Structures are given as C-alpha cells and as structure tokens.
Short mmCIF file of N, CA and C in Angstrom, two decimals:
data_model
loop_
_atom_site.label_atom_id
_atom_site.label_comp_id
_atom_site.label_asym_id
_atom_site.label_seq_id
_atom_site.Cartn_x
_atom_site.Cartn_y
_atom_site.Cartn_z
N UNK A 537 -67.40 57.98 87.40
CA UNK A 537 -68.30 56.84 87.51
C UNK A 537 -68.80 56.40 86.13
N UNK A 538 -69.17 57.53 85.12
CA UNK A 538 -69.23 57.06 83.93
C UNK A 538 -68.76 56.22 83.20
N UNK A 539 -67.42 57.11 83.27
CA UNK A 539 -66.49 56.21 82.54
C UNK A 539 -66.58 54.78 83.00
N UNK A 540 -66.35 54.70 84.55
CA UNK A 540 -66.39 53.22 84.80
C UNK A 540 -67.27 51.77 84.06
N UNK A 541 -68.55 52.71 83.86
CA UNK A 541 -69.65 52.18 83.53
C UNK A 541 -69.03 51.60 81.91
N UNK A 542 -68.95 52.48 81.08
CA UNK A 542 -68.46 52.51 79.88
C UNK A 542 -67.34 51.38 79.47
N UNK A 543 -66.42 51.55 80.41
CA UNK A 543 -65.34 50.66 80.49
C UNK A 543 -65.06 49.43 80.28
N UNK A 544 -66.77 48.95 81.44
CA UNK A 544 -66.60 47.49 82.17
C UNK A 544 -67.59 46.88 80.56
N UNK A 545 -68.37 48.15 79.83
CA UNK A 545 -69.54 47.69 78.98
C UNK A 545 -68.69 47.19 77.83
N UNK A 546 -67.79 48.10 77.43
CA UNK A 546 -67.02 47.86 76.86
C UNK A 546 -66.07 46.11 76.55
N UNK A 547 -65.27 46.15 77.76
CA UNK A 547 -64.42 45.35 78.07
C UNK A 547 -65.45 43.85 78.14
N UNK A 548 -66.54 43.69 78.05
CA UNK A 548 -67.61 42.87 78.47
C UNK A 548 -67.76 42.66 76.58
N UNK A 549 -68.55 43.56 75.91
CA UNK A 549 -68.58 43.20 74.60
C UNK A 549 -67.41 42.51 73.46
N UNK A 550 -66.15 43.10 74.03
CA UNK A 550 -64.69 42.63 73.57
C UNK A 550 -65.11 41.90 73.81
N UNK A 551 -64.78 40.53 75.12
CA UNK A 551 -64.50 39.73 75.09
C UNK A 551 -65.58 38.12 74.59
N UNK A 552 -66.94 39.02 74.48
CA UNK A 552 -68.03 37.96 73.88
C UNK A 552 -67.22 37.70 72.49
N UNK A 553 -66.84 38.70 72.02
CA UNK A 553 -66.43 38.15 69.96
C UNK A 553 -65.24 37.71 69.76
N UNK A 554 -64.45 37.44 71.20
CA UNK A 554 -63.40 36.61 70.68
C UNK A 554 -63.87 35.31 70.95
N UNK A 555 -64.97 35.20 72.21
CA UNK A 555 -64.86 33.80 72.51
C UNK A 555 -65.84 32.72 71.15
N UNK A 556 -66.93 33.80 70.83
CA UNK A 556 -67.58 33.48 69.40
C UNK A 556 -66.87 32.93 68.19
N UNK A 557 -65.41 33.98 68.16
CA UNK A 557 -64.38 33.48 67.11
C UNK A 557 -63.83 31.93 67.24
N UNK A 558 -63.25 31.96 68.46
CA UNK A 558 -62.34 30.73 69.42
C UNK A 558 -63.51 29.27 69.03
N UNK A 559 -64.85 29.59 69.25
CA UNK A 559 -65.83 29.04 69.71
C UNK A 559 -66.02 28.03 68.09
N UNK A 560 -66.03 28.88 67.21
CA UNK A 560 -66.12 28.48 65.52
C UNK A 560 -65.38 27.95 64.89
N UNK A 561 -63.83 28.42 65.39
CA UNK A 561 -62.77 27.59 64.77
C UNK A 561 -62.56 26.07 66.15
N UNK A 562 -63.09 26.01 67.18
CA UNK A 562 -63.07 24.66 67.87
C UNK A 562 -64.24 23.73 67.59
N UNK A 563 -65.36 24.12 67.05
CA UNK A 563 -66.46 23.59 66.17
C UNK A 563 -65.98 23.15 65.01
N UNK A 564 -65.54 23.36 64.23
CA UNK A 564 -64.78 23.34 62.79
C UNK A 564 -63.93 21.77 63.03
N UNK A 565 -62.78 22.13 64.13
CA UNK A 565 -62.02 21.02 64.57
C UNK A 565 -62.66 20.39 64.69
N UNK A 566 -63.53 20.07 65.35
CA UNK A 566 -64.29 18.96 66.16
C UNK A 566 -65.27 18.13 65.32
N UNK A 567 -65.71 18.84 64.12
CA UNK A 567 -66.79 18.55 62.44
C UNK A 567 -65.43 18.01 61.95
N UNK A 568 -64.17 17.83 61.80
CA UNK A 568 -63.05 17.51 61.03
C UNK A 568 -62.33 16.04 61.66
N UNK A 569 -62.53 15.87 62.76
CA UNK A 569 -61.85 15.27 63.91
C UNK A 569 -63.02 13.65 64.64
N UNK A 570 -64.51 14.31 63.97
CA UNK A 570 -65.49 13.53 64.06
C UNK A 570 -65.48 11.60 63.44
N UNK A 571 -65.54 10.63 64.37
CA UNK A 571 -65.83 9.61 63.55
C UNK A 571 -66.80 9.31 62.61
N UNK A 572 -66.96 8.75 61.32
CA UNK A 572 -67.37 9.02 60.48
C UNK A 572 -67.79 7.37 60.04
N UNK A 573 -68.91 6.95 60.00
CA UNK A 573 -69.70 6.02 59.33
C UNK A 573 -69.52 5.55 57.99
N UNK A 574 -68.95 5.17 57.21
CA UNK A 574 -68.62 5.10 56.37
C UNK A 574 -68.31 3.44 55.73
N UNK A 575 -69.37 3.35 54.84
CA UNK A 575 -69.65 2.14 54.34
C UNK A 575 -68.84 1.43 53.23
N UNK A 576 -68.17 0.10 53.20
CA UNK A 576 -67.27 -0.27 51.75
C UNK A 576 -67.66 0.81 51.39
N UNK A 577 -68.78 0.49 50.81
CA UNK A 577 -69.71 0.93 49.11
C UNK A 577 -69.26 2.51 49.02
N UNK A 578 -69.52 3.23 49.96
CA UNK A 578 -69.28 4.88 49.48
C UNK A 578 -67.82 4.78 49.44
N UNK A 579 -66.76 4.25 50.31
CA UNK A 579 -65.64 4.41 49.79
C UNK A 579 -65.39 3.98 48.67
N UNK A 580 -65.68 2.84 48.22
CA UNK A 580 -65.28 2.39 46.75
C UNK A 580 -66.19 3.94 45.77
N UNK A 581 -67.23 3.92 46.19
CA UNK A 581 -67.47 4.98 45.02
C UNK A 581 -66.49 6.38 45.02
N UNK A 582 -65.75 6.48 46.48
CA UNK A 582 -64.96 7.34 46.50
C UNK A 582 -63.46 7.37 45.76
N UNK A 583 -63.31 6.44 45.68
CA UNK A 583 -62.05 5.68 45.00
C UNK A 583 -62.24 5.90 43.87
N UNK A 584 -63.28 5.68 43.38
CA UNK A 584 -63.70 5.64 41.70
C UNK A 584 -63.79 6.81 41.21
N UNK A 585 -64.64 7.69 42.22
CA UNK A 585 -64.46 9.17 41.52
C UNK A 585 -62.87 9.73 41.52
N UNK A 586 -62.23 9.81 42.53
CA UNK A 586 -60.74 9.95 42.77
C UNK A 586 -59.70 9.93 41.81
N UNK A 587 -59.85 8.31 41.24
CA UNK A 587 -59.41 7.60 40.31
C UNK A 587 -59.11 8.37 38.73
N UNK A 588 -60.95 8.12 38.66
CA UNK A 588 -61.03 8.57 37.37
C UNK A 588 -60.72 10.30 37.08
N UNK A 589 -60.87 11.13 38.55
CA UNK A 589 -59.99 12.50 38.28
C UNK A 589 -58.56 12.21 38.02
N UNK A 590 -58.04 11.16 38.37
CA UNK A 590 -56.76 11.61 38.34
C UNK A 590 -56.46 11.03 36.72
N UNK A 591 -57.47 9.63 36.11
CA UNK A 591 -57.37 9.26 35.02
C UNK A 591 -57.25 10.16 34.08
N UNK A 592 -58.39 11.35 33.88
CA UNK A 592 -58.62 12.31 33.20
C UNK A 592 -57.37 12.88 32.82
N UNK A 593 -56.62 13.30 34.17
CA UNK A 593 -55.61 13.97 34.47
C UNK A 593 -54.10 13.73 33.65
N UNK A 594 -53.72 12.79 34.16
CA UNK A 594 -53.11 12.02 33.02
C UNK A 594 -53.20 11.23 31.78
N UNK A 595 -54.62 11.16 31.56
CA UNK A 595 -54.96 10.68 30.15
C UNK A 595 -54.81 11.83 29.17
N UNK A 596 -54.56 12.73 29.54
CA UNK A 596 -54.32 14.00 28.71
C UNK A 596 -53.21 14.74 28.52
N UNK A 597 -52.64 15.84 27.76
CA UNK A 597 -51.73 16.13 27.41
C UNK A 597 -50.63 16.55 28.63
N UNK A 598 -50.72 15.95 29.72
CA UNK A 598 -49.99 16.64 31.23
C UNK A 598 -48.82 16.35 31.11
N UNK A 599 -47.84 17.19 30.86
CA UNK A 599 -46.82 17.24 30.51
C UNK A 599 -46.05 17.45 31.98
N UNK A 600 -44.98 15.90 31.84
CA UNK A 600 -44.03 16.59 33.22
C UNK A 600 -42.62 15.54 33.16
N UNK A 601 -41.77 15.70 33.87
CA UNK A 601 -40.82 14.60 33.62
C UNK A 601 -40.55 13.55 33.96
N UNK A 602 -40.33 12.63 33.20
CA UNK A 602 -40.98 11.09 32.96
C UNK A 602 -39.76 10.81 34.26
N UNK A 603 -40.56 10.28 35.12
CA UNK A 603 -40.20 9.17 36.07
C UNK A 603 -41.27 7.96 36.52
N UNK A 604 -40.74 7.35 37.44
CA UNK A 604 -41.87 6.19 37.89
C UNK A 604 -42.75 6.57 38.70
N UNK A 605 -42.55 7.34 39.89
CA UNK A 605 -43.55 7.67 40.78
C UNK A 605 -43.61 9.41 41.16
N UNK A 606 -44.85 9.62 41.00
CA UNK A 606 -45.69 11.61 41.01
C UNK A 606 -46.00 11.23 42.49
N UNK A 607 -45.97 12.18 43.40
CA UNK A 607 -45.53 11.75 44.30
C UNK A 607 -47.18 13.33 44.72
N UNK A 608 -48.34 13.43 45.12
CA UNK A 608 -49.15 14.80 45.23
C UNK A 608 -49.64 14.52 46.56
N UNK A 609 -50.46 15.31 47.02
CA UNK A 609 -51.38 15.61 48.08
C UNK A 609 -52.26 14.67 48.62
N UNK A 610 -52.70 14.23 47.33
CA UNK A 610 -53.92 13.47 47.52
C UNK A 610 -53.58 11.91 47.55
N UNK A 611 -52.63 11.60 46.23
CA UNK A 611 -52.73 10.79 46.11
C UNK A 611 -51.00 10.32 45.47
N UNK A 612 -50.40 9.18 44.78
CA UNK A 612 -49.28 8.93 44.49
C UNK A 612 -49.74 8.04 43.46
N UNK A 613 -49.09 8.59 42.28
CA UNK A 613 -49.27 8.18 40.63
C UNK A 613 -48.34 7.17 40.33
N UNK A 614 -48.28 5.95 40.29
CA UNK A 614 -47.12 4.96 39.38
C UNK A 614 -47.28 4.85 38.65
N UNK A 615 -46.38 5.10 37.52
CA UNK A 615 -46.33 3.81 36.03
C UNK A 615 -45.41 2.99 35.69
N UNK A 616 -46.10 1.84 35.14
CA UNK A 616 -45.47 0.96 34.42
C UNK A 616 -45.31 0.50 32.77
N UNK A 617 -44.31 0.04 32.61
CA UNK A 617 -44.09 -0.56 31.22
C UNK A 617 -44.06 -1.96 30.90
N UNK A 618 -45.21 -2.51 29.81
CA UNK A 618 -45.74 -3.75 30.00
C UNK A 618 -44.55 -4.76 29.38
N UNK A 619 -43.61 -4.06 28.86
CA UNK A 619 -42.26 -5.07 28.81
C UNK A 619 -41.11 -5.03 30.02
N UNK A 620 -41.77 -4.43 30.99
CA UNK A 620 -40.72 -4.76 31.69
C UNK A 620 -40.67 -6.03 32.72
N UNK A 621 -39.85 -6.84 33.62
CA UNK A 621 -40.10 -7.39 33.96
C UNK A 621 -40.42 -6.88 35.65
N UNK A 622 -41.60 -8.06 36.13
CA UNK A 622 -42.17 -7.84 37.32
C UNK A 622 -41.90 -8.17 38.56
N UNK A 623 -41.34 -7.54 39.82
CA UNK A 623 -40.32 -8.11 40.83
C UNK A 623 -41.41 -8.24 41.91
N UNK A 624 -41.10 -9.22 43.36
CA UNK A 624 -42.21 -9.20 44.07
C UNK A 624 -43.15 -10.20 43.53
N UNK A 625 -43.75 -10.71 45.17
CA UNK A 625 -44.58 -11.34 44.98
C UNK A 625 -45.94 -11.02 45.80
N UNK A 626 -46.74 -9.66 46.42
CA UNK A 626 -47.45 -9.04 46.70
C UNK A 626 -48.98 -9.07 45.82
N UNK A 627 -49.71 -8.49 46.44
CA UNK A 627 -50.92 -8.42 45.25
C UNK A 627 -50.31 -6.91 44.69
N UNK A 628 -49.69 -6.20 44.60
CA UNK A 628 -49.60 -5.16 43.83
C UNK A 628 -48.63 -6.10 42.88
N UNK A 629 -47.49 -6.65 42.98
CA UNK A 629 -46.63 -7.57 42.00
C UNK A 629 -47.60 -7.73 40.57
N UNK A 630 -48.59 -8.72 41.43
CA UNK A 630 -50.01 -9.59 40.77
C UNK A 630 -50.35 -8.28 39.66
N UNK A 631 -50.84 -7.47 39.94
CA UNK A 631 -51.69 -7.02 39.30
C UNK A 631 -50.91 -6.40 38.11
N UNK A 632 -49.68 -5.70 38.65
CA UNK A 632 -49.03 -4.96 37.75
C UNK A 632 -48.40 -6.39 36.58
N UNK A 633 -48.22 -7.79 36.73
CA UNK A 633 -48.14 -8.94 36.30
C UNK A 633 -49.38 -9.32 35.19
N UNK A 634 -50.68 -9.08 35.90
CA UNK A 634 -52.06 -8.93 34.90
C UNK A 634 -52.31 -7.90 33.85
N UNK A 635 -51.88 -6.83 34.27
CA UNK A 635 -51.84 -5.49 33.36
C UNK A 635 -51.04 -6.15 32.50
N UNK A 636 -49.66 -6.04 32.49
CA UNK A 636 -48.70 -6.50 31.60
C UNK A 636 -48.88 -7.78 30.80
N UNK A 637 -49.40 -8.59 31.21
CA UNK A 637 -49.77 -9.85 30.07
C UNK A 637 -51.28 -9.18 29.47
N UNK A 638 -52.10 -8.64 29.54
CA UNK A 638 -53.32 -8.61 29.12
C UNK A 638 -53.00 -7.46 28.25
N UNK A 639 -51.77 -6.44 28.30
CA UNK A 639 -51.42 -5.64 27.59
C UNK A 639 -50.32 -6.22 26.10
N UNK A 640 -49.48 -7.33 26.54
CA UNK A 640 -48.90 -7.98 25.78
C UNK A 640 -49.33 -8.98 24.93
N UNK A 641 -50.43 -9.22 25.35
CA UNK A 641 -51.41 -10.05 24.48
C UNK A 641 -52.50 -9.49 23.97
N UNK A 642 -52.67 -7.99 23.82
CA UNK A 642 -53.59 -7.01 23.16
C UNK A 642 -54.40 -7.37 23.32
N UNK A 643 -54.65 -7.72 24.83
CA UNK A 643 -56.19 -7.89 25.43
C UNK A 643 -57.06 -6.65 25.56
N UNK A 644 -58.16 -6.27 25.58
CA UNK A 644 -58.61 -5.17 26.26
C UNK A 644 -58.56 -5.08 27.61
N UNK A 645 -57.94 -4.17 28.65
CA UNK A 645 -57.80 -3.43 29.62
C UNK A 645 -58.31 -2.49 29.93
N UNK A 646 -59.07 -2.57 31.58
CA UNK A 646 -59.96 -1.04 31.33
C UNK A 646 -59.71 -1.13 32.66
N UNK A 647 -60.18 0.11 33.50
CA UNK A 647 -60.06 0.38 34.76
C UNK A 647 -60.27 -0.26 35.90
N UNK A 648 -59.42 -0.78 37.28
CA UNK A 648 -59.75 -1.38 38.14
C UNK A 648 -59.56 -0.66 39.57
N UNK A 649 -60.35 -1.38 40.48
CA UNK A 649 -60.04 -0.85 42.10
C UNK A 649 -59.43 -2.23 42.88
N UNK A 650 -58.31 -2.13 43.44
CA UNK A 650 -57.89 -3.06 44.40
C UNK A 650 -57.52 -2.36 45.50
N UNK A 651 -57.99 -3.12 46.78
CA UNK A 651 -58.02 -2.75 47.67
C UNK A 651 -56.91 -3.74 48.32
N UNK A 652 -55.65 -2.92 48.38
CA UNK A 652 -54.29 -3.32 48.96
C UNK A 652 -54.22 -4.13 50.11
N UNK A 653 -53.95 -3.43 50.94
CA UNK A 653 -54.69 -3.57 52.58
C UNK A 653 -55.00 -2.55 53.04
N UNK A 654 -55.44 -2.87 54.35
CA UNK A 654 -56.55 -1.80 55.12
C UNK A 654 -55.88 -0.29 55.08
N UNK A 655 -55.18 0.46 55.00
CA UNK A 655 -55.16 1.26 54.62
C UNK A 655 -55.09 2.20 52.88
N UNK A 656 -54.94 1.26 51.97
CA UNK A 656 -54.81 1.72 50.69
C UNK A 656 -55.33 1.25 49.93
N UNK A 657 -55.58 2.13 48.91
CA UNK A 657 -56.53 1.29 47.69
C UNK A 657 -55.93 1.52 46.75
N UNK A 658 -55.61 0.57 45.09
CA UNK A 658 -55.08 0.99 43.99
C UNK A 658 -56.28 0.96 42.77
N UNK A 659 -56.14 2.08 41.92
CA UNK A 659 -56.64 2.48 41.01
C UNK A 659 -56.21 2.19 39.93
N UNK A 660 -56.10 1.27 39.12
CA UNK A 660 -55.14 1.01 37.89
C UNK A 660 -56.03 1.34 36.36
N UNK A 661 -55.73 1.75 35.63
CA UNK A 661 -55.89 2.00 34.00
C UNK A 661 -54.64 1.88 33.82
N UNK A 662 -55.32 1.49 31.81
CA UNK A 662 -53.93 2.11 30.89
C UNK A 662 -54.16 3.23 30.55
N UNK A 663 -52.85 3.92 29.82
CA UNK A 663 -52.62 4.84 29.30
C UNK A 663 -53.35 4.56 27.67
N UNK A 664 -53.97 6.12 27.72
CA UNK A 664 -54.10 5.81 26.44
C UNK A 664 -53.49 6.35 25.32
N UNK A 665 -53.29 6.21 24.22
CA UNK A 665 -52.25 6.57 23.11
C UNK A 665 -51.68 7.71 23.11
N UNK A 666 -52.99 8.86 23.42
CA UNK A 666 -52.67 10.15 23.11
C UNK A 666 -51.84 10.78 24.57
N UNK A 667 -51.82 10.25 25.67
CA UNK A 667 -51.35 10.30 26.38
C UNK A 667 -49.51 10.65 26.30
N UNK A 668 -49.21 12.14 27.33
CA UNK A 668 -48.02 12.07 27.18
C UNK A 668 -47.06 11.45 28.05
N UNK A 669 -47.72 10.68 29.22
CA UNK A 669 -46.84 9.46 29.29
C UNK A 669 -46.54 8.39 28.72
N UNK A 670 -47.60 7.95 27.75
CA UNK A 670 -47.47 6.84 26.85
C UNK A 670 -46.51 6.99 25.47
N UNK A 671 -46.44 8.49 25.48
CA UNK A 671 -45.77 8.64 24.22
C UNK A 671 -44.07 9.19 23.95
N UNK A 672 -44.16 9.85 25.16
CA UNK A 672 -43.03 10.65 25.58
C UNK A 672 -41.58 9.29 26.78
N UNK A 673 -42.50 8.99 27.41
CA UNK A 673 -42.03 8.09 28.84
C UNK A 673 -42.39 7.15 28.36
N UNK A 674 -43.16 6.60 27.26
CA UNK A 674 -42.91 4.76 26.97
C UNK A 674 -43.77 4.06 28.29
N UNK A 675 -44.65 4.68 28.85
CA UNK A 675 -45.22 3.98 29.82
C UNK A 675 -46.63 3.23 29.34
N UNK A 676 -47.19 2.28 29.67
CA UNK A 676 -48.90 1.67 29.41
C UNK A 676 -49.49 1.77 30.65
N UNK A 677 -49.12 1.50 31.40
CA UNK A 677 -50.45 1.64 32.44
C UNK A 677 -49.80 2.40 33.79
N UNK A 678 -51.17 2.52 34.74
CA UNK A 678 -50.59 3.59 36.24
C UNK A 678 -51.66 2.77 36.76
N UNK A 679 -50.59 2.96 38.14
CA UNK A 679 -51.65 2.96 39.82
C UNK A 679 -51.85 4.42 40.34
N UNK A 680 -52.89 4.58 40.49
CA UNK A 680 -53.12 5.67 41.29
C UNK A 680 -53.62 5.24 43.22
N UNK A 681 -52.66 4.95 43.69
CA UNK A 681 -52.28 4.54 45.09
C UNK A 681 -53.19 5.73 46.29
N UNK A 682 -53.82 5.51 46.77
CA UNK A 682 -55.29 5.90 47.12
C UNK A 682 -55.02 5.96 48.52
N UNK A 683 -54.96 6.54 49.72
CA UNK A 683 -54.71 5.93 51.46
C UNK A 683 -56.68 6.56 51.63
N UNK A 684 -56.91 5.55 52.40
CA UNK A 684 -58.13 5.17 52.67
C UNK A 684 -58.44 6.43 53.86
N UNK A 685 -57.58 6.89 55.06
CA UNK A 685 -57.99 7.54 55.89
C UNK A 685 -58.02 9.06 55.19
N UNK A 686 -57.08 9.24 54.33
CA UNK A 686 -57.77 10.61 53.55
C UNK A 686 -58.91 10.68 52.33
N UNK A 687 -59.56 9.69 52.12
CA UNK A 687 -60.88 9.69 51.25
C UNK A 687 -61.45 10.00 52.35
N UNK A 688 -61.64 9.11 53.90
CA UNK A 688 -62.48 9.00 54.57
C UNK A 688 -62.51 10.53 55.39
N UNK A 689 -61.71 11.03 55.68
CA UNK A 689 -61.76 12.49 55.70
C UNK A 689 -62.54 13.23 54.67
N UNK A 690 -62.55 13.30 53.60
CA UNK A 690 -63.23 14.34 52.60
C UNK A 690 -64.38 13.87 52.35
N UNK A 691 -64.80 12.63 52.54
CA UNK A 691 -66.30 12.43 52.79
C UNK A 691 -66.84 13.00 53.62
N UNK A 692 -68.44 13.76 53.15
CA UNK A 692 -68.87 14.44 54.00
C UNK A 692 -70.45 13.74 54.17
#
C-alpha cells in the first residue's frame, strides 16, 4: 500500500514539470507570434539603427569577395559603381540613378531611407575611401535592403 502511495506521489510531481516546461516554451511562441503595434516612426528609427550597423560594418576594413550582392540573415547588402550604367525604371533604378549623378558630380552624399514598397525598406550610403569595397571592388555606394516584417519582429 505504501508503495502505492509513493508511486501515484511520485508519478503526480513528474508530470507537473513537464507541463511547466511545455507551458514556457508555448508562452515564448505566443510573445513571438503576437501582433505588434508598431508605428512608421519606430520602424524608420528601426531601419536607421539597422542601417547604420550594417554601415559601420562595411565602412570598415571587412574584407570579403567582391561581388554585387552579400546575401545575410538580417538583411541583403548591394553595391554599386557610379560609372556604371543604370537599367530599370523602378524607384530603386531612381535612386541608384541619384547616387550615381550626385557622386559623378562630387556632390556630397550622405545616408538615406527609402521605403520600397510595403514590405522593404532601402538603406543607401556611400562608401567611404578607406573602405575595402571602395578600394579593392571599385564600388561607391550600397543598399542595405531591409524586409519590414523582420524589423517588426525584433521590435520589442
């Protein structure tokens, strides 16, 4: 009869700490999975911080092999070369069209946010000198190509 007792006390405490476990990781989902309020304004500031990590990133000695598009997790890196010519007639065409004359006419160029369409946003700078895409790959400026539903995820 003891034992019985023991058994059922047992078999009773097991099964509270799995459902506790089960219980935390379906809470978790559900905090991840949540609709989320989210105003222009904080996304653009989300974009901007984003941006300028990835500016940092490649404004510095990041050494890798020169192609057109870095292809990461977060986000997808283009560059361009302000002599090349510009195909398309899109607002990404446009802009990479504005970079390139304002770069060919040794305008000053500094960082922008365009918002593609509803799902993407572009991040554009130039490269700057010391940069080893600018020096190595012959490139002047990047999009850093942004998808809106994964900012809006990592906002918390």
């Amino acid at each position: 009869m003891r034992y019985l007792i023991y058994l059922s006390l047992f078999s009773v405490l097991a099964c509270g700490r799995i459902k506790q476990e089960d219980t935390s990781e379906i809470r978790a989902e559900i905090e991840r999975s949540m609709i989320k309020r989210v105003t222009e304004k904080d996304l653009m500031q989300e974009v901007s911080v984003w941006g300028e990590q990835a500016k940092k990133k490649w404004d510095a000695d990041y050494r890798v092999e020169c192609q057109q598009t870095y292809v990461f997790d977060d986000y997808t890196l283009e560059v361009y070369n302000k002599d090349l010519p510009v195909e398309g007639q899109g607002v990404k065409s446009q802009l990479i069209e504005a970079y390139s004359y304002g770069l060919q006419q040794g305008q000053p160029v500094g960082t922008n946010i365009q918002k593609l369409n509803d799902t993407l946003f572009i991040y554009s700078f130039p490269l700057s000198d010391k940069s080893y895409l600018k020096q190595v790959c012959k490139q002047d400026f990047a999009f850093v190509l942004l998808s809106s539903k994964k900012i809006i995820s990592q906002i918390k």
